[in-house]
Short mmCIF file of C-alpha atoms in Angstrom, two decimals:
data_model
loop_
_atom_site.label_atom_id
_atom_site.label_comp_id
_atom_site.label_asym_id
_atom_site.label_seq_id
_atom_site.Cartn_x
_atom_site.Cartn_y
_atom_site.Cartn_z
CA MET A 1455 63.87 31.10 76.02
CA SER A 1456 60.96 31.11 78.32
CA GLY A 1457 60.14 30.48 81.93
CA VAL A 1458 61.79 30.49 85.29
CA ALA A 1459 63.75 27.28 84.57
CA ASP A 1460 65.53 28.97 81.65
CA ILE A 1461 66.38 32.00 83.77
CA MET A 1462 67.69 29.75 86.57
CA THR A 1463 69.87 27.87 84.07
CA LEU A 1464 71.35 31.16 82.87
CA TYR A 1465 71.97 32.15 86.48
CA ILE A 1466 74.01 29.05 87.40
CA GLN A 1467 75.56 27.99 84.06
CA ASP A 1468 78.62 29.41 82.33
CA PRO A 1469 77.50 30.42 78.82
CA LEU A 1470 80.87 29.66 77.19
CA THR A 1471 81.44 26.14 78.48
CA GLY A 1472 77.98 24.97 79.55
CA ILE A 1473 79.31 23.90 82.96
CA ASN A 1474 78.42 25.51 86.28
CA ASN A 1475 79.51 29.08 86.93
CA ARG A 1476 80.50 30.40 90.39
CA ARG A 1477 76.85 30.64 91.49
CA GLY A 1478 76.21 27.11 90.24
CA PHE A 1479 79.25 25.91 92.17
CA GLU A 1480 78.02 27.55 95.37
CA LYS A 1481 74.56 26.03 94.92
CA ARG A 1482 75.89 22.52 94.21
CA ILE A 1483 78.53 22.50 96.96
CA SER A 1484 76.01 23.63 99.56
CA GLU A 1485 74.01 20.49 98.72
CA MET A 1486 76.99 18.37 99.84
CA PHE A 1487 76.48 19.38 103.51
CA ASP A 1488 73.70 18.96 106.06
CA ASP A 1489 72.12 21.83 108.03
CA GLU A 1490 74.85 21.61 110.71
CA GLY A 1491 77.61 21.90 108.11
CA LYS A 1492 78.65 18.23 108.17
CA ARG A 1493 79.67 16.57 104.93
CA LEU A 1494 77.15 14.17 103.48
CA LYS A 1495 80.00 12.44 101.61
CA ASP A 1496 83.78 12.57 101.72
CA ILE A 1497 84.74 15.27 99.24
CA ALA A 1498 87.77 17.12 97.94
CA ILE A 1499 88.17 20.43 96.17
CA VAL A 1500 90.34 20.59 93.10
CA SER A 1501 91.58 23.91 91.79
CA ILE A 1502 92.56 23.93 88.11
CA ASP A 1503 94.02 26.83 86.16
CA MET A 1504 94.95 26.79 82.50
CA ASP A 1505 98.58 27.50 81.73
CA GLU A 1506 99.47 30.24 79.24
CA LEU A 1507 95.96 31.47 78.35
CA LYS A 1508 97.31 35.02 78.01
CA TYR A 1509 99.86 33.77 75.45
CA ILE A 1510 97.10 31.93 73.55
CA ASN A 1511 94.84 35.00 73.53
CA ASP A 1512 97.65 37.41 72.57
CA THR A 1513 99.08 35.16 69.86
CA PHE A 1514 96.03 33.47 68.33
CA GLY A 1515 93.11 35.67 69.43
CA HIS A 1516 90.42 35.52 72.06
CA ASN A 1517 88.18 33.25 69.97
CA VAL A 1518 90.93 30.61 70.02
CA GLY A 1519 91.42 31.28 73.74
CA ASP A 1520 87.71 30.64 74.27
CA GLU A 1521 88.04 27.35 72.37
CA ALA A 1522 90.96 26.40 74.64
CA ILE A 1523 88.84 27.19 77.71
CA LYS A 1524 85.99 25.04 76.35
CA GLU A 1525 88.38 22.20 75.52
CA THR A 1526 89.88 22.32 79.02
CA ALA A 1527 86.38 22.26 80.55
CA ASN A 1528 85.57 19.18 78.45
CA CYS A 1529 88.82 17.46 79.54
CA ILE A 1530 87.90 18.08 83.18
CA ASN A 1531 84.23 17.21 82.80
CA SER A 1532 84.96 13.87 81.14
CA ALA A 1533 87.16 12.85 84.11
CA LEU A 1534 84.28 13.21 86.58
CA LYS A 1535 82.20 10.44 88.11
CA SER A 1536 78.52 10.57 88.96
CA GLY A 1537 77.70 13.22 91.57
CA GLU A 1538 80.93 15.14 91.01
CA PHE A 1539 80.97 18.52 89.27
CA VAL A 1540 83.12 21.27 87.80
CA ALA A 1541 82.54 25.00 87.63
CA ARG A 1542 84.23 27.79 85.74
CA MET A 1543 85.02 30.24 88.49
CA GLY A 1544 86.17 32.94 86.08
CA GLY A 1545 88.56 33.35 83.18
CA ASP A 1546 90.62 30.17 82.98
CA GLU A 1547 90.01 29.02 86.56
CA PHE A 1548 87.99 25.92 87.40
CA ALA A 1549 86.88 24.40 90.70
CA VAL A 1550 85.97 20.73 90.94
CA VAL A 1551 84.24 18.80 93.69
CA LEU A 1552 85.22 15.13 93.82
CA ILE A 1553 83.54 12.46 95.88
CA ILE A 1554 86.27 10.49 97.60
CA THR A 1555 85.18 6.86 97.46
CA ASP A 1556 88.67 5.41 97.88
CA SER A 1557 92.27 6.43 98.48
CA VAL A 1558 93.09 6.66 94.78
CA ARG A 1559 90.24 8.91 93.58
CA LEU A 1560 92.21 12.18 93.65
CA GLY A 1561 95.20 10.75 91.81
CA LYS A 1562 93.01 9.02 89.23
CA PHE A 1563 91.11 12.22 88.51
CA ILE A 1564 94.33 14.21 88.00
CA ARG A 1565 95.77 11.50 85.72
CA ASP A 1566 92.53 11.36 83.73
CA VAL A 1567 92.45 15.14 83.22
CA ARG A 1568 96.10 15.17 82.14
CA ASN A 1569 95.55 12.19 79.82
CA ASN A 1570 92.52 13.91 78.27
CA ILE A 1571 94.61 17.04 77.65
CA ARG A 1572 97.48 14.94 76.25
CA GLU A 1573 95.06 13.24 73.82
CA ILE A 1574 93.83 16.65 72.57
CA ASN A 1575 97.42 17.83 72.14
CA LYS A 1576 98.27 14.67 70.15
CA THR A 1577 95.58 15.51 67.59
CA GLY A 1578 97.38 18.72 66.60
CA LYS A 1579 94.04 20.51 66.70
CA TYR A 1580 95.68 23.65 68.12
CA PRO A 1581 98.92 25.45 67.25
CA PHE A 1582 99.86 25.33 70.96
CA GLU A 1583 99.90 22.82 73.80
CA LEU A 1584 96.98 22.81 76.21
CA SER A 1585 98.18 22.55 79.80
CA SER A 1586 96.74 23.06 83.26
CA SER A 1587 98.04 23.32 86.81
CA ILE A 1588 96.15 21.40 89.48
CA GLY A 1589 95.91 21.62 93.28
CA THR A 1590 93.73 19.62 95.68
CA CYS A 1591 92.53 19.63 99.26
CA GLU A 1592 90.09 17.40 101.11
CA VAL A 1593 87.16 19.12 102.82
CA THR A 1594 86.30 18.33 106.43
CA ASP A 1595 83.13 20.38 106.95
CA TRP A 1596 81.25 23.46 105.71
CA HIS A 1597 83.23 25.76 108.01
CA GLY A 1598 86.51 24.51 106.56
CA LEU A 1599 85.40 24.86 102.93
CA THR A 1600 86.95 28.29 102.37
CA ASP A 1601 90.27 27.14 103.85
CA ALA A 1602 90.20 23.98 101.71
CA MET A 1603 89.61 26.07 98.59
CA LYS A 1604 92.53 28.36 99.53
CA LYS A 1605 94.80 25.35 100.13
CA ALA A 1606 93.84 23.81 96.77
CA ASP A 1607 94.51 27.16 95.08
CA LYS A 1608 97.88 27.48 96.81
CA ALA A 1609 98.90 23.98 95.70
CA MET A 1610 97.81 24.77 92.14
CA TYR A 1611 99.81 28.02 92.08
CA LEU A 1612 102.90 26.22 93.41
CA GLU A 1613 102.63 23.81 90.46
CA LYS A 1614 102.13 26.71 88.04
CA LYS A 1615 105.18 28.50 89.46
CA ALA A 1616 107.31 25.34 89.14
CA LYS A 1617 106.23 24.95 85.49
CA LYS A 1618 107.20 28.56 84.69
CA LYS A 1619 110.59 28.05 86.33
CA ASN A 1620 111.23 25.00 84.14
CA ARG A 1621 110.35 26.74 80.86
#
């Protein structure tokens, strides 16, 4: 490695998955707003959390858990359109920024992520089922970003709680 560009990449990229890390997310999302905090495009925040990572780590080992995290990141990343991005916020938590071009974008993204995960599960590649809980919230302006992220998180945790109840 050499140069400032390499150091900057390390600063904003998650080394496990190759996607943005929290700093990369903050940098990219700030570019979605003008100097007054107005959105440059209609966007939504999606909060995604893997289900049962602790079970995977405890049962199959952390190397397998890391593979599951990478696979989940790939399933999310391949559901994105141009200009959209995903970041690993820590552990098994991901934040996504979608550009809302029509009324069906959010639903299509969620279906695509779930279909990508279903396709991986069909292959039998892992001795467990990959699964994720998802929550969303549209963003109005820069000042409402933190609230939107909290609302997306809350929706995701409600889904996670419902899944645990049904197990």
